[in-house]
Amino acid sequence: MTSRIDFWELQRRNARKTVFLIFLYLLVIGAFGWLIDFYLLRLSFPWATLIALAYGSLQVVLTMGIGGPMVARSLGARPANPKDPLEKRFINVVEEMAIAAGLPAPKAYVLDEDAPNAFASGWKPEKAVICATRGLLETMNREELMGVVGHEMAHIRNGDTRVMTLVAGLAMALVLLGTIAYYIMRFAGYGAAARDDRDRRGGGGTAILVAFLIGFLILVLSRLLARLLAMAVSRSREYMADAGSVEFTRNPLGLASALEKIASWRGGFRRQHVDAYAHLFISEPKPSKLSEGESWFSNLFSTHPPIRKRIELLRKMAGAQA
Amino acid sequence: MVILWLIATYNSLVRMRQEVKNAWAQIDVQLKRRADLIPNLVNAVKGYLKHEREVLEQVTQARYKAMQATGVRERAQAEGELSQVLGRLFAVFENYPDLKANQNVLELQEELTHTENAISFARQHYNDVVMKYNTKLQTFPTNLIAGAFGFREAEFFEVPEAQREAPKVDLSY
């Protein structure tokens, strides 16, 4: 069974990558916290770090447990209609993939958009949904639909709603630390300027400017790192979900062909509020020139790996199966 | 230490054996559903297929045989034959354009395609679970205690070699 090694191995490799990235995330937060607590504030106890982590945890607690149906509805989706042949087929495929994954069948939702796309959401498999756009149901044949739904089913099995909620919490903690540093530097700058004035030394303006620049630099850096790390985690989960889809369907070419169709679609979503959920979709709902570029630089800022690369990997998996 | 290990191993074996049972139950559910769907399909198409009595007869018989079968191996054999005969029936549909225009038949055909897929995915999941369970039973040091606690290897749900390449039901509409 040499065919299996590929998708099992691919999933293991990306699961390790996620763990590594989250560890790295904690290290970065630790480094920022250390800088602020012991260097900028000269505290004896890491208060800022703890506050930031508490704030991040609070975000996680507030958003955890939100059911998939709620997310789907907030995006404007409706439950699939079994009377409609295309939507009935979708409901059936969701059930088939659930059986392949050995999970309870998630609810099938439809989003009335022409762009072919799909997403999954839900804290627990029992409360998860898989949502497809009407455009997806109309463009894909059964095999391609199975590939896409398999990908979403893998997100559910892999607990990606939890992973991405955790990552969002970490991002908020890191950005909060950056913001704290920025305000400390601004106040420190004014403080230094005021002292200078008292001593009649002058040069207060320069102190304010230097402090402001350092603070601003830390702020930008924290936001940049928060985004880069979150995107890197998201990409590792996408590769994992692609391999998971192949595990369920044993048909890499179905998903590859679906991704081809999605890639060749021109035009985005009508709805504007999908940005916050971009990481949920099978391909970015609003692909920009930047995110679909092939360079390592543009890749850094994408929730998804380049679609070409995903198709190439799927073709390789198909080769290994033949 | 040894006792802790014994407890952990025993519990994980129980859990895996239960997974195997659940996976088998899922196959069973899907096979039953297919058996229930077939008479509806046969009734819906009978009128159109006056000259195809033979293949309809084969479907009915294969269904009967599959429902009588017991045990993993016999069941797999009979259900595999039924899948094959159904594939032949769907192939015959291609020659009857009226049939492809009938909404009721199209719906039944999607239902059967769905059930066929569900069966093969349930089988795939069952076999994956069995593989993990059996591997665990055979590997050291679990193999030292598995037998003593009465854990036996589970049987794969295997489709006979000749049927593995059976043409898939129409997936492209």
Tab-separated table of C-alpha atoms in Angstrom:
chain	number	residue	atom	x	y	z
A	1	MET	CA	0.000	0.000	0.000
A	2	THR	CA	2.524	2.598	-1.090
A	3	SER	CA	-0.362	4.849	-2.121
A	4	ARG	CA	-1.241	5.522	1.470
A	5	ILE	CA	2.096	6.797	2.623
A	6	ASP	CA	1.632	10.054	0.825
A	7	PHE	CA	-1.548	11.399	2.311
A	8	TRP	CA	-0.953	9.930	5.751
A	9	GLU	CA	2.601	11.279	5.738
A	10	LEU	CA	1.512	14.677	4.404
A	11	GLN	CA	-0.993	15.024	7.229
A	12	ARG	CA	1.545	14.041	9.880
A	13	ARG	CA	4.087	16.486	8.487
A	14	ASN	CA	1.645	19.404	8.570
A	15	ALA	CA	0.342	18.490	12.021
A	16	ARG	CA	3.948	18.737	13.277
A	17	LYS	CA	4.302	22.060	11.487
A	18	THR	CA	1.246	23.457	13.281
A	19	VAL	CA	2.651	22.457	16.671
A	20	PHE	CA	5.988	24.043	15.788
A	21	LEU	CA	4.324	27.286	14.622
A	22	ILE	CA	2.206	27.601	17.745
A	23	PHE	CA	5.291	27.028	19.876
A	24	LEU	CA	7.043	29.729	17.853
A	25	TYR	CA	4.060	32.016	18.396
A	26	LEU	CA	4.335	31.578	22.173
A	27	LEU	CA	8.068	32.282	21.974
A	28	VAL	CA	7.450	35.534	20.085
A	29	ILE	CA	4.830	36.601	22.638
A	30	GLY	CA	7.289	35.726	25.401
A	31	ALA	CA	10.010	37.820	23.770
A	32	PHE	CA	7.750	40.858	23.346
A	33	GLY	CA	6.453	40.458	26.896
A	34	TRP	CA	9.958	40.181	28.302
A	35	LEU	CA	11.014	43.345	26.454
A	36	ILE	CA	8.047	45.292	27.773
A	37	ASP	CA	7.890	44.005	31.333
A	38	PHE	CA	11.546	43.876	32.266
A	39	TYR	CA	13.120	46.370	29.891
A	40	LEU	CA	10.563	49.126	29.206
A	41	LEU	CA	8.533	48.993	32.405
A	42	ARG	CA	11.272	47.518	34.639
A	43	LEU	CA	8.728	45.495	36.594
A	44	SER	CA	9.641	42.628	38.881
A	45	PHE	CA	6.670	40.589	37.680
A	46	PRO	CA	5.586	40.092	34.020
A	47	TRP	CA	2.245	41.921	34.353
A	48	ALA	CA	1.897	43.041	30.753
A	49	THR	CA	2.544	39.540	29.409
A	50	LEU	CA	-0.030	38.056	31.757
A	51	ILE	CA	-2.604	40.706	30.895
A	52	ALA	CA	-2.050	40.122	27.172
A	53	LEU	CA	-2.374	36.346	27.558
A	54	ALA	CA	-5.501	36.776	29.683
A	55	TYR	CA	-6.961	39.065	27.024
A	56	GLY	CA	-6.175	36.490	24.306
A	57	SER	CA	-7.712	33.692	26.404
A	58	LEU	CA	-10.814	35.783	26.971
A	59	GLN	CA	-11.226	36.130	23.223
A	60	VAL	CA	-10.937	32.368	22.858
A	61	VAL	CA	-13.461	31.741	25.640
A	62	LEU	CA	-15.919	34.234	24.151
A	63	THR	CA	-15.802	32.711	20.678
A	64	MET	CA	-15.452	29.038	21.607
A	65	GLY	CA	-18.520	26.928	21.445
A	66	ILE	CA	-20.095	29.110	18.763
A	67	GLY	CA	-21.979	26.574	16.697
A	68	GLY	CA	-21.380	26.131	12.993
A	69	PRO	CA	-24.977	27.073	12.096
A	70	MET	CA	-24.492	30.468	13.734
A	71	VAL	CA	-21.398	31.226	11.667
A	72	ALA	CA	-23.148	30.035	8.504
A	73	ARG	CA	-26.189	32.209	9.187
A	74	SER	CA	-24.110	35.253	9.996
A	75	LEU	CA	-22.562	34.889	6.553
A	76	GLY	CA	-26.019	34.781	4.988
A	77	ALA	CA	-26.231	31.029	4.332
A	78	ARG	CA	-29.398	28.926	4.544
A	79	PRO	CA	-29.904	25.185	5.122
A	80	ALA	CA	-29.703	23.156	1.901
A	81	ASN	CA	-33.072	22.324	0.369
A	82	PRO	CA	-33.563	18.560	-0.194
A	83	LYS	CA	-36.252	19.276	-2.812
A	84	ASP	CA	-33.714	20.840	-5.142
A	85	PRO	CA	-31.792	18.114	-7.052
A	86	LEU	CA	-28.397	19.868	-6.853
A	87	GLU	CA	-28.784	20.596	-3.163
A	88	LYS	CA	-30.013	17.075	-2.481
A	89	ARG	CA	-26.864	15.774	-4.150
A	90	PHE	CA	-24.829	18.091	-1.902
A	91	ILE	CA	-26.593	16.789	1.226
A	92	ASN	CA	-25.866	13.239	0.053
A	93	VAL	CA	-22.185	13.970	-0.581
A	94	VAL	CA	-21.827	15.537	2.885
A	95	GLU	CA	-23.269	12.341	4.344
A	96	GLU	CA	-20.920	10.167	2.267
A	97	MET	CA	-17.847	12.098	3.388
A	98	ALA	CA	-18.979	11.927	7.016
A	99	ILE	CA	-19.159	8.151	6.663
A	100	ALA	CA	-15.689	8.079	5.121
A	101	ALA	CA	-14.391	10.125	8.056
A	102	GLY	CA	-16.339	8.103	10.630
A	103	LEU	CA	-18.006	11.294	11.931
A	104	PRO	CA	-21.640	12.291	12.503
A	105	ALA	CA	-22.923	14.076	9.387
A	106	PRO	CA	-22.600	17.877	9.659
A	107	LYS	CA	-25.486	20.076	8.486
A	108	ALA	CA	-25.352	21.172	4.861
A	109	TYR	CA	-25.773	24.908	4.199
A	110	VAL	CA	-25.938	26.854	0.961
A	111	LEU	CA	-24.732	30.401	0.340
A	112	ASP	CA	-26.382	32.064	-2.657
A	113	GLU	CA	-23.208	33.268	-4.352
A	114	ASP	CA	-22.046	32.591	-7.903
A	115	ALA	CA	-18.386	32.197	-7.018
A	116	PRO	CA	-17.609	28.501	-6.427
A	117	ASN	CA	-16.421	28.165	-2.854
A	118	ALA	CA	-17.120	26.295	0.378
A	119	PHE	CA	-16.309	26.402	4.067
A	120	ALA	CA	-16.706	24.396	7.253
A	121	SER	CA	-17.183	25.627	10.785
A	122	GLY	CA	-18.023	24.299	14.205
A	123	TRP	CA	-16.360	23.815	17.536
A	124	LYS	CA	-17.390	20.153	17.721
A	125	PRO	CA	-18.084	17.677	14.889
A	126	GLU	CA	-21.610	17.204	16.261
A	127	LYS	CA	-22.376	20.886	15.757
A	128	ALA	CA	-20.433	21.490	12.574
A	129	VAL	CA	-21.717	22.747	9.243
A	130	ILE	CA	-20.405	22.456	5.735
A	131	CYS	CA	-21.490	25.329	3.564
A	132	ALA	CA	-21.197	25.480	-0.215
A	133	THR	CA	-21.974	28.381	-2.502
A	134	ARG	CA	-24.742	27.814	-5.022
A	135	GLY	CA	-22.084	28.468	-7.664
A	136	LEU	CA	-20.045	25.517	-6.408
A	137	LEU	CA	-23.018	23.162	-6.642
A	138	GLU	CA	-23.679	24.345	-10.196
A	139	THR	CA	-20.099	24.131	-11.508
A	140	MET	CA	-18.855	20.900	-9.966
A	141	ASN	CA	-19.643	17.352	-11.040
A	142	ARG	CA	-20.169	14.755	-8.336
A	143	GLU	CA	-16.530	13.692	-8.089
A	144	GLU	CA	-15.286	17.265	-7.786
A	145	LEU	CA	-17.932	18.054	-5.196
A	146	MET	CA	-16.788	15.030	-3.210
A	147	GLY	CA	-13.235	16.381	-3.257
A	148	VAL	CA	-14.327	19.790	-1.972
A	149	VAL	CA	-16.655	18.401	0.693
A	150	GLY	CA	-13.910	15.942	1.703
A	151	HIS	CA	-11.570	18.903	2.247
A	152	GLU	CA	-14.142	20.579	4.488
A	153	MET	CA	-14.799	17.314	6.337
A	154	ALA	CA	-11.066	17.068	7.031
A	155	HIS	CA	-11.126	20.584	8.552
A	156	ILE	CA	-13.887	19.372	10.869
A	157	ARG	CA	-12.090	16.165	11.815
A	158	ASN	CA	-8.799	18.009	12.371
A	159	GLY	CA	-10.499	20.477	14.734
A	160	ASP	CA	-9.435	23.463	12.663
A	161	THR	CA	-12.063	25.771	14.125
A	162	ARG	CA	-10.348	25.244	17.458
A	163	VAL	CA	-6.873	25.657	16.022
A	164	MET	CA	-7.758	28.908	14.268
A	165	THR	CA	-9.610	30.248	17.327
A	166	LEU	CA	-6.507	29.571	19.408
A	167	VAL	CA	-4.365	31.312	16.814
A	168	ALA	CA	-6.729	34.306	16.768
A	169	GLY	CA	-6.352	34.501	20.562
A	170	LEU	CA	-2.560	34.432	20.269
A	171	ALA	CA	-2.677	37.117	17.591
A	172	MET	CA	-4.752	39.372	19.853
A	173	ALA	CA	-2.338	38.865	22.746
A	174	LEU	CA	0.633	39.760	20.573
A	175	VAL	CA	-1.031	42.825	19.065
A	176	LEU	CA	-2.068	44.005	22.538
A	177	LEU	CA	1.563	43.747	23.691
A	178	GLY	CA	2.672	45.775	20.682
A	179	THR	CA	0.052	48.423	21.471
A	180	ILE	CA	1.107	48.592	25.122
A	181	ALA	CA	4.722	49.099	24.039
A	182	TYR	CA	3.678	51.861	21.672
A	183	TYR	CA	1.867	53.838	24.390
A	184	ILE	CA	4.649	53.304	26.917
A	185	MET	CA	7.134	54.753	24.445
A	186	ARG	CA	4.916	57.738	23.726
A	187	PHE	CA	4.473	58.550	27.395
A	188	ALA	CA	8.142	57.900	28.067
A	189	GLY	CA	8.964	60.310	25.260
A	190	TYR	CA	6.813	63.078	26.762
A	191	GLY	CA	8.214	62.319	30.193
A	192	ALA	CA	11.773	62.639	28.933
A	193	ALA	CA	10.881	65.849	27.105
A	194	ALA	CA	9.308	67.300	30.268
A	195	ARG	CA	12.431	66.471	32.307
A	196	ASP	CA	14.601	68.050	29.647
A	197	ASP	CA	12.466	71.192	29.788
A	198	ARG	CA	12.816	71.395	33.544
A	199	ASP	CA	16.557	71.067	33.323
A	200	ARG	CA	16.531	73.643	30.533
A	201	ARG	CA	18.542	71.344	28.349
A	202	GLY	CA	16.368	71.472	25.271
A	203	GLY	CA	16.221	68.645	22.725
A	204	GLY	CA	12.857	67.490	24.106
A	205	GLY	CA	11.447	67.278	20.578
A	206	THR	CA	14.087	64.776	19.536
A	207	ALA	CA	13.412	62.562	22.569
A	208	ILE	CA	9.700	62.504	21.745
A	209	LEU	CA	10.393	61.652	18.140
A	210	VAL	CA	12.891	58.862	18.892
A	211	ALA	CA	10.624	57.305	21.534
A	212	PHE	CA	7.663	57.555	19.182
A	213	LEU	CA	9.578	55.895	16.355
A	214	ILE	CA	10.752	53.005	18.532
A	215	GLY	CA	7.225	52.513	19.863
A	216	PHE	CA	5.758	52.646	16.389
A	217	LEU	CA	8.318	50.133	15.132
A	218	ILE	CA	7.384	47.659	17.900
A	219	LEU	CA	3.683	48.158	17.121
A	220	VAL	CA	4.142	47.464	13.410
A	221	LEU	CA	6.408	44.505	14.099
A	222	SER	CA	3.883	42.927	16.498
A	223	ARG	CA	1.085	43.253	13.943
A	224	LEU	CA	3.249	41.915	11.152
A	225	LEU	CA	4.404	38.885	13.156
A	226	ALA	CA	0.872	38.182	14.427
A	227	ARG	CA	-0.384	38.068	10.855
A	228	LEU	CA	2.527	36.115	9.402
A	229	LEU	CA	2.324	33.385	12.036
A	230	ALA	CA	-1.471	33.098	11.811
A	231	MET	CA	-1.272	32.774	8.027
A	232	ALA	CA	1.462	30.151	8.276
A	233	VAL	CA	-0.702	28.053	10.616
A	234	SER	CA	-3.686	28.468	8.295
A	235	ARG	CA	-1.658	27.253	5.307
A	236	SER	CA	-0.437	24.177	7.164
A	237	ARG	CA	-4.079	23.324	7.965
A	238	GLU	CA	-5.038	23.742	4.308
A	239	TYR	CA	-2.410	21.254	3.148
A	240	MET	CA	-3.591	18.900	5.857
A	241	ALA	CA	-7.218	19.228	4.746
A	242	ASP	CA	-6.277	18.556	1.105
A	243	ALA	CA	-4.498	15.376	2.156
A	244	GLY	CA	-7.436	14.493	4.404
A	245	SER	CA	-9.809	14.837	1.464
A	246	VAL	CA	-7.682	12.339	-0.459
A	247	GLU	CA	-7.753	10.016	2.533
A	248	PHE	CA	-11.571	10.038	2.390
A	249	THR	CA	-12.183	9.959	-1.364
A	250	ARG	CA	-8.984	8.138	-2.444
A	251	ASN	CA	-9.349	10.302	-5.523
A	252	PRO	CA	-6.847	13.193	-5.620
A	253	LEU	CA	-7.836	14.127	-9.168
A	254	GLY	CA	-11.420	14.986	-8.170
A	255	LEU	CA	-10.221	17.715	-5.805
A	256	ALA	CA	-7.491	18.774	-8.250
A	257	SER	CA	-10.068	19.291	-10.971
A	258	ALA	CA	-12.341	21.186	-8.553
A	259	LEU	CA	-9.457	23.495	-7.647
A	260	GLU	CA	-8.776	24.037	-11.362
A	261	LYS	CA	-12.347	25.210	-11.820
A	262	ILE	CA	-12.170	27.424	-8.740
A	263	ALA	CA	-8.878	28.926	-9.928
A	264	SER	CA	-10.265	29.744	-13.357
A	265	TRP	CA	-13.285	31.533	-11.890
A	266	ARG	CA	-13.101	35.269	-12.461
A	267	GLY	CA	-14.932	37.518	-10.057
A	268	GLY	CA	-15.254	37.578	-6.303
A	269	PHE	CA	-17.987	37.461	-3.725
A	270	ARG	CA	-20.868	39.907	-3.732
A	271	ARG	CA	-20.978	39.922	0.031
A	272	GLN	CA	-18.468	42.177	1.711
A	273	HIS	CA	-18.245	40.655	5.161
A	274	VAL	CA	-16.472	37.449	4.271
A	275	ASP	CA	-12.991	38.805	5.051
A	276	ALA	CA	-13.026	37.806	8.689
A	277	TYR	CA	-13.813	34.256	7.649
A	278	ALA	CA	-11.363	34.049	4.726
A	279	HIS	CA	-9.371	31.269	6.389
A	280	LEU	CA	-12.487	29.081	6.497
A	281	PHE	CA	-13.031	28.860	2.758
A	282	ILE	CA	-11.494	26.278	0.441
A	283	SER	CA	-9.887	29.076	-1.534
A	284	GLU	CA	-9.608	32.733	-0.619
A	285	PRO	CA	-12.994	34.364	-1.285
A	286	LYS	CA	-11.345	37.590	-2.423
A	287	PRO	CA	-8.183	36.587	-4.198
A	288	SER	CA	-5.976	39.602	-4.771
A	289	LYS	CA	-2.960	39.848	-7.027
A	290	LEU	CA	-0.852	39.607	-3.902
A	291	SER	CA	-2.401	36.467	-2.456
A	292	GLU	CA	-2.416	34.475	-5.661
A	293	GLY	CA	1.145	35.430	-6.567
A	294	GLU	CA	3.652	32.641	-6.696
A	295	SER	CA	6.537	34.332	-4.879
A	296	TRP	CA	7.466	33.371	-1.345
A	297	PHE	CA	6.742	36.958	-0.346
A	298	SER	CA	3.108	36.999	-1.425
A	299	ASN	CA	2.666	33.512	0.014
A	300	LEU	CA	3.621	34.850	3.460
A	301	PHE	CA	0.455	36.943	3.612
A	302	SER	CA	-2.058	34.340	2.386
A	303	THR	CA	-4.423	32.203	4.391
A	304	HIS	CA	-4.106	29.581	1.657
A	305	PRO	CA	-1.179	28.103	-0.236
A	306	PRO	CA	-1.093	29.017	-3.930
A	307	ILE	CA	-3.780	27.003	-5.691
A	308	ARG	CA	-1.282	25.860	-8.362
A	309	LYS	CA	0.901	24.309	-5.723
A	310	ARG	CA	-2.043	22.517	-4.140
A	311	ILE	CA	-3.077	21.085	-7.503
A	312	GLU	CA	0.487	19.991	-8.180
A	313	LEU	CA	0.643	18.182	-4.827
A	314	LEU	CA	-2.681	16.443	-5.501
A	315	ARG	CA	-1.405	15.288	-8.889
A	316	LYS	CA	1.650	13.858	-7.152
A	317	MET	CA	-0.608	11.994	-4.755
A	318	ALA	CA	-2.482	10.605	-7.746
A	319	GLY	CA	0.827	9.497	-9.247
A	320	ALA	CA	1.713	7.682	-6.060
A	321	GLN	CA	-1.614	5.880	-6.167
A	322	ALA	CA	-1.349	4.675	-9.724
B	1	MET	CA	4.159	1.054	36.061
B	2	VAL	CA	3.292	-2.295	34.585
B	3	ILE	CA	-0.233	-2.109	35.970
B	4	LEU	CA	-0.753	1.402	34.583
B	5	TRP	CA	0.452	0.212	31.207
B	6	LEU	CA	-1.889	-2.786	31.385
B	7	ILE	CA	-4.878	-0.569	32.155
B	8	ALA	CA	-4.050	1.903	29.382
B	9	THR	CA	-3.502	-0.827	26.808
B	10	TYR	CA	-6.620	-2.705	27.795
B	11	ASN	CA	-8.747	0.437	27.565
B	12	SER	CA	-7.372	1.458	24.209
B	13	LEU	CA	-7.999	-2.049	22.848
B	14	VAL	CA	-11.584	-1.929	24.084
B	15	ARG	CA	-12.038	1.474	22.454
B	16	MET	CA	-10.623	0.251	19.135
B	17	ARG	CA	-12.738	-2.888	19.174
B	18	GLN	CA	-15.776	-0.702	19.716
B	19	GLU	CA	-14.735	1.483	16.753
B	20	VAL	CA	-14.552	-1.642	14.592
B	21	LYS	CA	-18.058	-2.602	15.708
B	22	ASN	CA	-19.418	0.876	15.008
B	23	ALA	CA	-17.825	0.937	11.585
B	24	TRP	CA	-19.389	-2.425	10.800
B	25	ALA	CA	-22.788	-1.186	11.986
B	26	GLN	CA	-22.456	1.738	9.595
B	27	ILE	CA	-21.880	-0.613	6.652
B	28	ASP	CA	-24.906	-2.581	7.743
B	29	VAL	CA	-27.105	0.529	7.832
B	30	GLN	CA	-26.093	1.475	4.303
B	31	LEU	CA	-26.555	-2.042	2.934
B	32	LYS	CA	-30.062	-2.144	4.382
B	33	ARG	CA	-30.865	1.214	2.864
B	34	ARG	CA	-29.770	-0.020	-0.540
B	35	ALA	CA	-31.864	-3.144	-0.171
B	36	ASP	CA	-34.876	-0.918	0.591
B	37	LEU	CA	-34.278	1.360	-2.365
B	38	ILE	CA	-33.966	-1.327	-5.015
B	39	PRO	CA	-37.652	-2.408	-5.226
B	40	ASN	CA	-38.635	1.261	-5.724
B	41	LEU	CA	-36.153	1.636	-8.526
B	42	VAL	CA	-37.192	-1.612	-10.192
B	43	ASN	CA	-40.854	-0.540	-10.060
B	44	ALA	CA	-40.094	2.897	-11.430
B	45	VAL	CA	-38.179	1.614	-14.468
B	46	LYS	CA	-40.049	-1.626	-15.167
B	47	GLY	CA	-42.465	0.078	-17.565
B	48	TYR	CA	-39.643	1.507	-19.667
B	49	LEU	CA	-37.483	-1.612	-19.699
B	50	LYS	CA	-39.876	-4.200	-21.167
B	51	HIS	CA	-37.055	-5.753	-23.170
B	52	GLU	CA	-34.585	-5.843	-20.297
B	53	ARG	CA	-36.371	-8.340	-18.076
B	54	GLU	CA	-33.142	-10.279	-17.642
B	55	VAL	CA	-31.101	-7.555	-15.968
B	56	LEU	CA	-34.015	-6.555	-13.716
B	57	GLU	CA	-34.389	-10.182	-12.701
B	58	GLN	CA	-30.654	-10.312	-11.902
B	59	VAL	CA	-30.932	-7.226	-9.694
B	60	THR	CA	-33.838	-8.674	-7.739
B	61	GLN	CA	-32.031	-11.965	-7.257
B	62	ALA	CA	-28.732	-10.411	-6.257
B	63	ARG	CA	-30.603	-8.297	-3.721
B	64	TYR	CA	-32.268	-11.376	-2.283
B	65	LYS	CA	-28.952	-13.223	-2.024
B	66	ALA	CA	-27.282	-10.259	-0.316
B	67	MET	CA	-30.058	-10.069	2.254
B	68	GLN	CA	-29.671	-13.777	3.060
B	69	ALA	CA	-25.887	-13.661	3.443
B	70	THR	CA	-24.318	-13.947	6.887
B	71	GLY	CA	-20.770	-13.382	8.111
B	72	VAL	CA	-18.311	-10.767	6.897
B	73	ARG	CA	-16.864	-12.727	3.972
B	74	GLU	CA	-20.114	-14.080	2.524
B	75	ARG	CA	-21.775	-10.724	2.937
B	76	ALA	CA	-18.934	-8.927	1.156
B	77	GLN	CA	-19.170	-11.391	-1.724
B	78	ALA	CA	-22.944	-11.073	-2.152
B	79	GLU	CA	-23.004	-7.287	-1.779
B	80	GLY	CA	-20.169	-6.987	-4.273
B	81	GLU	CA	-22.211	-8.934	-6.806
B	82	LEU	CA	-25.212	-6.701	-6.193
B	83	SER	CA	-23.090	-3.589	-6.816
B	84	GLN	CA	-21.943	-5.065	-10.081
B	85	VAL	CA	-25.420	-5.951	-11.316
B	86	LEU	CA	-26.654	-2.468	-10.388
B	87	GLY	CA	-23.817	-0.998	-12.416
B	88	ARG	CA	-25.044	-3.050	-15.373
B	89	LEU	CA	-28.585	-1.776	-14.867
B	90	PHE	CA	-27.397	1.835	-14.891
B	91	ALA	CA	-25.477	1.103	-18.079
B	92	VAL	CA	-28.719	-0.099	-19.670
B	93	PHE	CA	-30.379	3.230	-18.703
B	94	GLU	CA	-28.103	4.953	-21.217
B	95	ASN	CA	-30.062	3.342	-24.072
B	96	TYR	CA	-33.391	4.775	-22.907
B	97	PRO	CA	-33.557	8.563	-23.275
B	98	ASP	CA	-37.124	8.678	-21.846
B	99	LEU	CA	-35.795	7.159	-18.675
B	100	LYS	CA	-33.141	9.820	-18.293
B	101	ALA	CA	-35.866	12.465	-18.615
B	102	ASN	CA	-37.982	10.981	-15.838
B	103	GLN	CA	-37.544	13.078	-12.688
B	104	ASN	CA	-38.532	10.236	-10.388
B	105	VAL	CA	-35.971	7.884	-11.934
B	106	LEU	CA	-33.262	10.548	-11.777
B	107	GLU	CA	-33.964	11.054	-8.091
B	108	LEU	CA	-33.851	7.330	-7.417
B	109	GLN	CA	-30.647	7.083	-9.388
B	110	GLU	CA	-29.022	9.824	-7.290
B	111	GLU	CA	-30.228	8.029	-4.153
B	112	LEU	CA	-28.688	4.771	-5.302
B	113	THR	CA	-25.433	6.441	-6.367
B	114	HIS	CA	-25.376	7.997	-2.926
B	115	THR	CA	-25.964	4.662	-1.227
B	116	GLU	CA	-23.346	2.919	-3.389
B	117	ASN	CA	-20.803	5.570	-2.387
B	118	ALA	CA	-21.877	5.436	1.235
B	119	ILE	CA	-21.333	1.666	1.187
B	120	SER	CA	-17.893	1.922	-0.310
B	121	PHE	CA	-16.849	4.708	2.100
B	122	ALA	CA	-18.252	2.824	5.061
B	123	ARG	CA	-16.255	-0.207	3.879
B	124	GLN	CA	-13.131	1.899	3.462
B	125	HIS	CA	-13.533	3.365	6.936
B	126	TYR	CA	-14.206	-0.088	8.392
B	127	ASN	CA	-11.079	-1.495	6.758
B	128	ASP	CA	-8.952	1.443	7.981
B	129	VAL	CA	-10.197	0.938	11.524
B	130	VAL	CA	-9.639	-2.828	11.298
B	131	MET	CA	-6.122	-2.245	9.990
B	132	LYS	CA	-5.267	0.020	12.926
B	133	TYR	CA	-6.803	-2.420	15.397
B	134	ASN	CA	-5.048	-5.463	13.962
B	135	THR	CA	-1.712	-3.658	13.762
B	136	LYS	CA	-2.053	-2.717	17.409
B	137	LEU	CA	-2.849	-6.345	18.339
B	138	GLN	CA	0.192	-7.637	16.475
B	139	THR	CA	2.791	-5.160	17.652
B	140	PHE	CA	5.047	-5.601	20.636
B	141	PRO	CA	4.354	-5.323	23.536
B	142	THR	CA	0.562	-5.294	23.087
B	143	ASN	CA	0.695	-8.741	21.468
B	144	LEU	CA	1.853	-10.206	24.804
B	145	ILE	CA	-1.439	-9.467	26.538
B	146	ALA	CA	-4.047	-9.096	23.775
B	147	GLY	CA	-4.692	-12.821	23.473
B	148	ALA	CA	-4.962	-13.308	27.214
B	149	PHE	CA	-7.733	-10.697	27.399
B	150	GLY	CA	-9.617	-12.284	24.542
B	151	PHE	CA	-8.985	-9.705	21.798
B	152	ARG	CA	-9.130	-11.334	18.363
B	153	GLU	CA	-8.127	-9.892	15.038
B	154	ALA	CA	-11.025	-8.448	13.038
B	155	GLU	CA	-11.808	-9.484	9.487
B	156	PHE	CA	-11.445	-7.091	6.551
B	157	PHE	CA	-14.518	-6.418	4.445
B	158	GLU	CA	-13.003	-7.437	1.168
B	159	VAL	CA	-14.490	-7.242	-2.261
B	160	PRO	CA	-13.565	-10.228	-4.447
B	161	GLU	CA	-10.696	-9.437	-6.815
B	162	ALA	CA	-12.784	-9.570	-9.998
B	163	GLN	CA	-15.267	-6.979	-8.728
B	164	ARG	CA	-12.791	-4.451	-7.525
B	165	GLU	CA	-12.516	-2.968	-10.989
B	166	ALA	CA	-16.273	-2.910	-11.512
B	167	PRO	CA	-17.296	0.290	-13.332
B	168	LYS	CA	-18.486	3.011	-11.029
B	169	VAL	CA	-22.065	4.159	-11.187
B	170	ASP	CA	-22.525	7.285	-13.264
B	171	LEU	CA	-20.944	10.082	-11.250
B	172	SER	CA	-20.751	12.775	-13.850
B	173	TYR	CA	-24.251	14.105	-14.206
